[in-house]
Amino acid sequence: MKALGYIKSESVESFYSHTKAPPAFDKYSRDEMCTLLTSSDFLDLKADEHTVFVAVAITSIVMSITVFLTTIWNSKLNQHPYSLVAGISLIDAMFFILFITLEHICTFNLDKLFSLTVYFSTTEDDFKRALWVLYVSGVYWFLFATILSFALNSALCLDLYLTVKNPFVSGNGRTKLYILMGIGLAIILTSWEIIKVLSRGTFDTE
Protein backbone atom coordinates (compact mmCIF):
# COMPACT_ATOMS: atom_id res chain seq x y z
CA MET A 1 0.00 0.00 0.00
CA LYS A 2 1.35 3.40 -0.87
CA ALA A 3 2.16 5.65 2.05
CA LEU A 4 -0.58 8.02 3.05
CA GLY A 5 1.45 9.19 6.03
CA TYR A 6 0.63 9.04 9.69
CA ILE A 7 -2.52 10.37 11.28
CA LYS A 8 -1.86 12.15 14.59
CA SER A 9 -3.01 10.66 17.88
CA GLU A 10 -5.90 13.07 18.27
CA SER A 11 -7.15 11.94 14.86
CA VAL A 12 -7.14 8.27 15.86
CA GLU A 13 -8.95 9.07 19.11
CA SER A 14 -11.45 11.09 17.09
CA PHE A 15 -12.13 8.10 14.85
CA TYR A 16 -12.58 5.60 17.62
CA SER A 17 -14.66 7.84 19.87
CA HIS A 18 -16.65 9.91 17.40
CA THR A 19 -16.04 8.23 14.01
CA LYS A 20 -15.16 11.55 12.42
CA ALA A 21 -12.69 11.97 9.60
CA PRO A 22 -9.24 12.98 10.92
CA PRO A 23 -8.41 16.70 11.08
CA ALA A 24 -5.61 15.94 8.60
CA PHE A 25 -8.32 15.62 5.95
CA ASP A 26 -10.16 18.83 6.83
CA LYS A 27 -8.54 20.69 3.98
CA TYR A 28 -9.64 18.09 1.44
CA SER A 29 -13.00 17.64 -0.23
CA ARG A 30 -14.76 14.29 -0.33
CA ASP A 31 -13.49 13.67 -3.88
CA GLU A 32 -9.92 14.52 -2.86
CA MET A 33 -10.20 12.13 0.09
CA CYS A 34 -11.35 9.46 -2.35
CA THR A 35 -8.21 10.02 -4.37
CA LEU A 36 -5.97 9.89 -1.29
CA LEU A 37 -7.55 6.80 0.22
CA THR A 38 -9.06 4.56 -2.42
CA SER A 39 -6.48 5.11 -5.16
CA SER A 40 -3.60 4.17 -2.85
CA ASP A 41 -3.92 0.55 -4.00
CA PHE A 42 -3.01 -2.19 -1.52
CA LEU A 43 -0.63 -3.98 -3.83
CA ASP A 44 0.87 -0.89 -5.46
CA LEU A 45 0.06 -2.21 -8.95
CA LYS A 46 0.16 -0.41 -12.26
CA ALA A 47 -3.14 0.33 -14.01
CA ASP A 48 -3.02 -2.68 -16.35
CA GLU A 49 -1.83 -4.99 -13.57
CA HIS A 50 -4.63 -3.73 -11.33
CA THR A 51 -7.22 -4.56 -14.01
CA VAL A 52 -5.90 -8.10 -14.25
CA PHE A 53 -5.88 -8.47 -10.46
CA VAL A 54 -9.50 -7.28 -10.17
CA ALA A 55 -10.52 -9.72 -12.93
CA VAL A 56 -8.78 -12.56 -11.07
CA ALA A 57 -10.40 -11.42 -7.81
CA ILE A 58 -13.90 -11.48 -9.34
CA THR A 59 -13.24 -14.93 -10.82
CA SER A 60 -12.02 -16.15 -7.43
CA ILE A 61 -15.15 -14.79 -5.74
CA VAL A 62 -17.44 -16.60 -8.18
CA MET A 63 -15.52 -19.88 -7.95
CA SER A 64 -15.18 -19.73 -4.15
CA ILE A 65 -18.90 -19.11 -3.68
CA THR A 66 -19.63 -21.96 -6.13
CA VAL A 67 -17.48 -24.34 -4.09
CA PHE A 68 -19.14 -23.20 -0.85
CA LEU A 69 -22.71 -23.59 -2.15
CA THR A 70 -21.96 -26.93 -3.81
CA THR A 71 -20.55 -28.31 -0.56
CA ILE A 72 -23.43 -26.98 1.56
CA TRP A 73 -26.18 -28.25 -0.76
CA ASN A 74 -24.64 -31.69 -1.34
CA SER A 75 -25.07 -33.85 1.77
CA LYS A 76 -22.29 -36.20 0.66
CA LEU A 77 -19.82 -33.30 0.50
CA ASN A 78 -21.06 -31.55 3.64
CA GLN A 79 -18.74 -33.51 5.91
CA HIS A 80 -15.11 -33.46 7.02
CA PRO A 81 -12.82 -32.35 5.40
CA TYR A 82 -15.00 -30.88 2.65
CA SER A 83 -16.87 -28.69 5.16
CA LEU A 84 -13.53 -27.14 6.10
CA VAL A 85 -12.78 -26.52 2.42
CA ALA A 86 -16.19 -24.85 2.12
CA GLY A 87 -15.33 -22.56 5.04
CA ILE A 88 -12.01 -21.64 3.45
CA SER A 89 -13.78 -20.88 0.16
CA LEU A 90 -16.23 -18.56 1.92
CA ILE A 91 -13.41 -16.70 3.70
CA ASP A 92 -11.46 -16.38 0.44
CA ALA A 93 -14.54 -14.91 -1.24
CA MET A 94 -14.88 -12.45 1.66
CA PHE A 95 -11.18 -11.60 1.31
CA PHE A 96 -11.50 -10.60 -2.35
CA ILE A 97 -14.84 -8.84 -1.83
CA LEU A 98 -13.21 -6.68 0.82
CA PHE A 99 -10.31 -5.92 -1.50
CA ILE A 100 -12.57 -4.77 -4.32
CA THR A 101 -14.80 -2.84 -1.91
CA LEU A 102 -11.88 -0.95 -0.37
CA GLU A 103 -10.53 -0.11 -3.79
CA HIS A 104 -13.89 1.15 -5.08
CA ILE A 105 -15.71 2.74 -2.12
CA CYS A 106 -16.10 5.98 -4.04
CA THR A 107 -16.73 4.31 -7.40
CA PHE A 108 -19.89 2.71 -6.01
CA ASN A 109 -20.67 5.74 -3.78
CA LEU A 110 -20.72 3.47 -0.74
CA ASP A 111 -19.76 6.35 1.53
CA LYS A 112 -22.80 8.35 0.40
CA LEU A 113 -25.07 5.33 0.86
CA PHE A 114 -23.62 4.75 4.33
CA SER A 115 -24.10 8.40 5.26
CA LEU A 116 -27.70 8.39 4.03
CA THR A 117 -28.69 5.19 5.82
CA VAL A 118 -26.66 5.54 9.04
CA TYR A 119 -26.22 9.28 9.59
CA PHE A 120 -29.33 10.30 7.61
CA SER A 121 -27.26 13.12 6.18
CA THR A 122 -26.13 14.38 2.79
CA THR A 123 -23.56 16.91 3.99
CA GLU A 124 -19.99 16.91 2.74
CA ASP A 125 -18.62 16.40 6.26
CA ASP A 126 -20.75 13.31 6.83
CA PHE A 127 -19.74 11.90 3.44
CA LYS A 128 -16.11 12.29 4.54
CA ARG A 129 -16.93 10.81 7.92
CA ALA A 130 -18.58 7.80 6.27
CA LEU A 131 -15.67 7.36 3.87
CA TRP A 132 -13.19 7.31 6.75
CA VAL A 133 -15.26 4.82 8.78
CA LEU A 134 -15.67 2.47 5.80
CA TYR A 135 -12.01 2.66 4.86
CA VAL A 136 -10.51 2.05 8.31
CA SER A 137 -13.01 -0.64 9.33
CA GLY A 138 -12.49 -2.26 5.91
CA VAL A 139 -8.73 -2.38 6.44
CA TYR A 140 -9.16 -4.25 9.70
CA TRP A 141 -11.76 -6.65 8.27
CA PHE A 142 -9.30 -7.25 5.42
CA LEU A 143 -6.62 -8.08 7.98
CA PHE A 144 -9.03 -10.35 9.86
CA ALA A 145 -9.97 -12.25 6.68
CA THR A 146 -6.31 -12.63 5.70
CA ILE A 147 -5.34 -14.13 9.06
CA LEU A 148 -8.40 -16.40 9.18
CA SER A 149 -7.77 -17.68 5.65
CA PHE A 150 -4.13 -18.43 6.49
CA ALA A 151 -5.14 -20.18 9.73
CA LEU A 152 -7.76 -22.40 8.07
CA ASN A 153 -5.46 -23.33 5.19
CA SER A 154 -2.76 -24.23 7.71
CA ALA A 155 -5.33 -26.32 9.61
CA LEU A 156 -6.24 -28.12 6.38
CA CYS A 157 -2.58 -29.03 5.84
CA LEU A 158 -2.32 -30.25 9.44
CA ASP A 159 -5.50 -32.27 9.05
CA LEU A 160 -4.13 -33.95 5.93
CA TYR A 161 -1.08 -35.03 7.94
CA LEU A 162 -3.25 -36.33 10.79
CA THR A 163 -5.47 -38.22 8.35
CA VAL A 164 -2.48 -39.91 6.69
CA LYS A 165 -0.98 -40.76 10.07
CA ASN A 166 -4.25 -42.09 11.52
CA PRO A 167 -6.48 -42.98 8.54
CA PHE A 168 -9.03 -44.88 10.65
CA VAL A 169 -9.66 -42.06 13.14
CA SER A 170 -12.65 -39.88 12.27
CA GLY A 171 -11.85 -36.21 11.85
CA ASN A 172 -15.43 -34.91 12.00
CA GLY A 173 -14.88 -33.26 15.37
CA ARG A 174 -11.78 -31.43 14.22
CA THR A 175 -13.53 -29.10 11.76
CA LYS A 176 -15.27 -27.05 14.44
CA LEU A 177 -12.04 -26.95 16.45
CA TYR A 178 -10.11 -25.64 13.45
CA ILE A 179 -12.71 -22.95 12.74
CA LEU A 180 -12.90 -21.83 16.37
CA MET A 181 -9.11 -21.70 16.69
CA GLY A 182 -8.82 -19.81 13.38
CA ILE A 183 -11.42 -17.23 14.40
CA GLY A 184 -9.78 -16.89 17.81
CA LEU A 185 -6.35 -16.33 16.27
CA ALA A 186 -7.73 -13.78 13.79
CA ILE A 187 -9.51 -11.87 16.58
CA ILE A 188 -6.41 -11.83 18.79
CA LEU A 189 -4.01 -10.67 16.07
CA THR A 190 -6.42 -8.09 14.64
CA SER A 191 -7.15 -6.76 18.14
CA TRP A 192 -3.42 -6.62 18.82
CA GLU A 193 -2.93 -4.50 15.71
CA ILE A 194 -5.74 -2.15 16.78
CA ILE A 195 -4.25 -1.87 20.28
CA LYS A 196 -0.87 -1.02 18.73
CA VAL A 197 -2.52 1.76 16.72
CA LEU A 198 -4.19 3.15 19.82
CA SER A 199 -1.06 2.97 21.95
CA ARG A 200 1.13 4.41 19.19
CA GLY A 201 -1.43 7.09 18.47
CA THR A 202 -1.14 6.76 14.69
CA PHE A 203 -3.04 4.96 11.96
CA ASP A 204 -0.30 3.96 9.52
CA THR A 205 -1.58 3.05 6.08
CA GLU A 206 1.77 1.79 4.88
Tab-separated table of C-alpha atoms in Angstrom:
chain	number	residue	atom	x	y	z
A	1	MET	CA	0.000	0.000	0.000
A	2	LYS	CA	1.350	3.398	-0.873
A	3	ALA	CA	2.163	5.654	2.048
A	4	LEU	CA	-0.576	8.021	3.051
A	5	GLY	CA	1.451	9.190	6.030
A	6	TYR	CA	0.629	9.043	9.693
A	7	ILE	CA	-2.518	10.366	11.282
A	8	LYS	CA	-1.862	12.150	14.587
A	9	SER	CA	-3.009	10.664	17.882
A	10	GLU	CA	-5.901	13.072	18.266
A	11	SER	CA	-7.153	11.936	14.862
A	12	VAL	CA	-7.137	8.273	15.859
A	13	GLU	CA	-8.950	9.069	19.108
A	14	SER	CA	-11.449	11.088	17.091
A	15	PHE	CA	-12.128	8.097	14.850
A	16	TYR	CA	-12.581	5.599	17.621
A	17	SER	CA	-14.658	7.837	19.874
A	18	HIS	CA	-16.651	9.906	17.395
A	19	THR	CA	-16.043	8.232	14.006
A	20	LYS	CA	-15.165	11.549	12.422
A	21	ALA	CA	-12.686	11.966	9.601
A	22	PRO	CA	-9.241	12.981	10.916
A	23	PRO	CA	-8.411	16.695	11.076
A	24	ALA	CA	-5.614	15.945	8.597
A	25	PHE	CA	-8.324	15.625	5.953
A	26	ASP	CA	-10.164	18.834	6.828
A	27	LYS	CA	-8.540	20.694	3.979
A	28	TYR	CA	-9.640	18.086	1.441
A	29	SER	CA	-13.002	17.644	-0.226
A	30	ARG	CA	-14.761	14.292	-0.334
A	31	ASP	CA	-13.488	13.671	-3.877
A	32	GLU	CA	-9.923	14.523	-2.864
A	33	MET	CA	-10.197	12.131	0.093
A	34	CYS	CA	-11.345	9.462	-2.348
A	35	THR	CA	-8.209	10.024	-4.372
A	36	LEU	CA	-5.974	9.887	-1.287
A	37	LEU	CA	-7.551	6.797	0.223
A	38	THR	CA	-9.058	4.559	-2.422
A	39	SER	CA	-6.481	5.107	-5.156
A	40	SER	CA	-3.599	4.171	-2.854
A	41	ASP	CA	-3.917	0.547	-3.997
A	42	PHE	CA	-3.008	-2.194	-1.515
A	43	LEU	CA	-0.628	-3.982	-3.826
A	44	ASP	CA	0.871	-0.895	-5.461
A	45	LEU	CA	0.057	-2.208	-8.947
A	46	LYS	CA	0.160	-0.410	-12.263
A	47	ALA	CA	-3.139	0.332	-14.007
A	48	ASP	CA	-3.020	-2.677	-16.354
A	49	GLU	CA	-1.834	-4.988	-13.565
A	50	HIS	CA	-4.629	-3.728	-11.335
A	51	THR	CA	-7.223	-4.557	-14.011
A	52	VAL	CA	-5.900	-8.102	-14.251
A	53	PHE	CA	-5.881	-8.471	-10.460
A	54	VAL	CA	-9.495	-7.280	-10.170
A	55	ALA	CA	-10.523	-9.716	-12.925
A	56	VAL	CA	-8.775	-12.556	-11.069
A	57	ALA	CA	-10.401	-11.419	-7.811
A	58	ILE	CA	-13.897	-11.482	-9.337
A	59	THR	CA	-13.240	-14.928	-10.823
A	60	SER	CA	-12.018	-16.149	-7.427
A	61	ILE	CA	-15.149	-14.791	-5.740
A	62	VAL	CA	-17.438	-16.599	-8.181
A	63	MET	CA	-15.521	-19.876	-7.947
A	64	SER	CA	-15.182	-19.731	-4.153
A	65	ILE	CA	-18.903	-19.114	-3.678
A	66	THR	CA	-19.634	-21.958	-6.133
A	67	VAL	CA	-17.481	-24.343	-4.087
A	68	PHE	CA	-19.138	-23.201	-0.854
A	69	LEU	CA	-22.706	-23.595	-2.151
A	70	THR	CA	-21.959	-26.935	-3.813
A	71	THR	CA	-20.554	-28.307	-0.560
A	72	ILE	CA	-23.433	-26.982	1.556
A	73	TRP	CA	-26.180	-28.254	-0.764
A	74	ASN	CA	-24.640	-31.693	-1.339
A	75	SER	CA	-25.073	-33.848	1.772
A	76	LYS	CA	-22.287	-36.196	0.661
A	77	LEU	CA	-19.824	-33.303	0.499
A	78	ASN	CA	-21.056	-31.546	3.637
A	79	GLN	CA	-18.744	-33.506	5.914
A	80	HIS	CA	-15.110	-33.463	7.023
A	81	PRO	CA	-12.816	-32.351	5.399
A	82	TYR	CA	-14.997	-30.876	2.648
A	83	SER	CA	-16.868	-28.692	5.155
A	84	LEU	CA	-13.527	-27.145	6.097
A	85	VAL	CA	-12.780	-26.520	2.423
A	86	ALA	CA	-16.192	-24.850	2.119
A	87	GLY	CA	-15.327	-22.564	5.038
A	88	ILE	CA	-12.006	-21.641	3.449
A	89	SER	CA	-13.780	-20.879	0.162
A	90	LEU	CA	-16.233	-18.562	1.917
A	91	ILE	CA	-13.412	-16.695	3.695
A	92	ASP	CA	-11.463	-16.385	0.444
A	93	ALA	CA	-14.544	-14.908	-1.244
A	94	MET	CA	-14.879	-12.455	1.661
A	95	PHE	CA	-11.180	-11.598	1.311
A	96	PHE	CA	-11.495	-10.602	-2.345
A	97	ILE	CA	-14.841	-8.842	-1.835
A	98	LEU	CA	-13.207	-6.678	0.823
A	99	PHE	CA	-10.305	-5.920	-1.498
A	100	ILE	CA	-12.570	-4.770	-4.319
A	101	THR	CA	-14.800	-2.836	-1.909
A	102	LEU	CA	-11.884	-0.952	-0.373
A	103	GLU	CA	-10.529	-0.110	-3.786
A	104	HIS	CA	-13.888	1.152	-5.077
A	105	ILE	CA	-15.709	2.737	-2.121
A	106	CYS	CA	-16.099	5.979	-4.042
A	107	THR	CA	-16.725	4.315	-7.398
A	108	PHE	CA	-19.887	2.708	-6.007
A	109	ASN	CA	-20.675	5.739	-3.776
A	110	LEU	CA	-20.722	3.466	-0.737
A	111	ASP	CA	-19.758	6.348	1.529
A	112	LYS	CA	-22.800	8.347	0.399
A	113	LEU	CA	-25.069	5.333	0.855
A	114	PHE	CA	-23.617	4.755	4.335
A	115	SER	CA	-24.102	8.404	5.256
A	116	LEU	CA	-27.703	8.393	4.029
A	117	THR	CA	-28.694	5.187	5.823
A	118	VAL	CA	-26.662	5.542	9.039
A	119	TYR	CA	-26.223	9.284	9.592
A	120	PHE	CA	-29.328	10.298	7.609
A	121	SER	CA	-27.262	13.116	6.175
A	122	THR	CA	-26.131	14.382	2.791
A	123	THR	CA	-23.559	16.914	3.994
A	124	GLU	CA	-19.990	16.912	2.736
A	125	ASP	CA	-18.625	16.400	6.261
A	126	ASP	CA	-20.749	13.309	6.829
A	127	PHE	CA	-19.737	11.900	3.440
A	128	LYS	CA	-16.107	12.294	4.536
A	129	ARG	CA	-16.933	10.812	7.921
A	130	ALA	CA	-18.580	7.796	6.274
A	131	LEU	CA	-15.667	7.362	3.872
A	132	TRP	CA	-13.187	7.306	6.745
A	133	VAL	CA	-15.257	4.816	8.776
A	134	LEU	CA	-15.675	2.471	5.799
A	135	TYR	CA	-12.009	2.657	4.859
A	136	VAL	CA	-10.512	2.049	8.309
A	137	SER	CA	-13.009	-0.636	9.327
A	138	GLY	CA	-12.494	-2.261	5.912
A	139	VAL	CA	-8.730	-2.376	6.435
A	140	TYR	CA	-9.162	-4.249	9.701
A	141	TRP	CA	-11.763	-6.647	8.270
A	142	PHE	CA	-9.304	-7.251	5.418
A	143	LEU	CA	-6.615	-8.078	7.977
A	144	PHE	CA	-9.033	-10.351	9.862
A	145	ALA	CA	-9.969	-12.249	6.684
A	146	THR	CA	-6.310	-12.628	5.700
A	147	ILE	CA	-5.341	-14.129	9.059
A	148	LEU	CA	-8.398	-16.401	9.179
A	149	SER	CA	-7.773	-17.677	5.648
A	150	PHE	CA	-4.131	-18.434	6.492
A	151	ALA	CA	-5.141	-20.183	9.734
A	152	LEU	CA	-7.757	-22.401	8.072
A	153	ASN	CA	-5.462	-23.327	5.188
A	154	SER	CA	-2.761	-24.234	7.713
A	155	ALA	CA	-5.330	-26.322	9.608
A	156	LEU	CA	-6.244	-28.125	6.381
A	157	CYS	CA	-2.581	-29.032	5.843
A	158	LEU	CA	-2.320	-30.246	9.442
A	159	ASP	CA	-5.500	-32.272	9.049
A	160	LEU	CA	-4.128	-33.953	5.928
A	161	TYR	CA	-1.076	-35.028	7.935
A	162	LEU	CA	-3.246	-36.325	10.790
A	163	THR	CA	-5.471	-38.216	8.351
A	164	VAL	CA	-2.485	-39.912	6.688
A	165	LYS	CA	-0.979	-40.756	10.073
A	166	ASN	CA	-4.252	-42.090	11.518
A	167	PRO	CA	-6.480	-42.980	8.541
A	168	PHE	CA	-9.030	-44.882	10.648
A	169	VAL	CA	-9.656	-42.056	13.135
A	170	SER	CA	-12.648	-39.880	12.268
A	171	GLY	CA	-11.849	-36.205	11.848
A	172	ASN	CA	-15.430	-34.913	12.003
A	173	GLY	CA	-14.884	-33.257	15.371
A	174	ARG	CA	-11.780	-31.430	14.216
A	175	THR	CA	-13.526	-29.101	11.756
A	176	LYS	CA	-15.270	-27.048	14.436
A	177	LEU	CA	-12.044	-26.954	16.447
A	178	TYR	CA	-10.110	-25.635	13.452
A	179	ILE	CA	-12.714	-22.952	12.742
A	180	LEU	CA	-12.900	-21.826	16.370
A	181	MET	CA	-9.114	-21.698	16.689
A	182	GLY	CA	-8.820	-19.811	13.383
A	183	ILE	CA	-11.421	-17.231	14.395
A	184	GLY	CA	-9.781	-16.885	17.813
A	185	LEU	CA	-6.352	-16.333	16.273
A	186	ALA	CA	-7.731	-13.784	13.795
A	187	ILE	CA	-9.510	-11.875	16.583
A	188	ILE	CA	-6.409	-11.832	18.788
A	189	LEU	CA	-4.007	-10.668	16.072
A	190	THR	CA	-6.420	-8.088	14.640
A	191	SER	CA	-7.154	-6.760	18.136
A	192	TRP	CA	-3.420	-6.619	18.816
A	193	GLU	CA	-2.934	-4.497	15.706
A	194	ILE	CA	-5.743	-2.151	16.778
A	195	ILE	CA	-4.249	-1.868	20.276
A	196	LYS	CA	-0.866	-1.016	18.733
A	197	VAL	CA	-2.516	1.756	16.718
A	198	LEU	CA	-4.194	3.147	19.823
A	199	SER	CA	-1.056	2.970	21.950
A	200	ARG	CA	1.129	4.406	19.186
A	201	GLY	CA	-1.433	7.092	18.473
A	202	THR	CA	-1.139	6.755	14.691
A	203	PHE	CA	-3.037	4.962	11.957
A	204	ASP	CA	-0.305	3.958	9.524
A	205	THR	CA	-1.583	3.047	6.079
A	206	GLU	CA	1.774	1.789	4.882
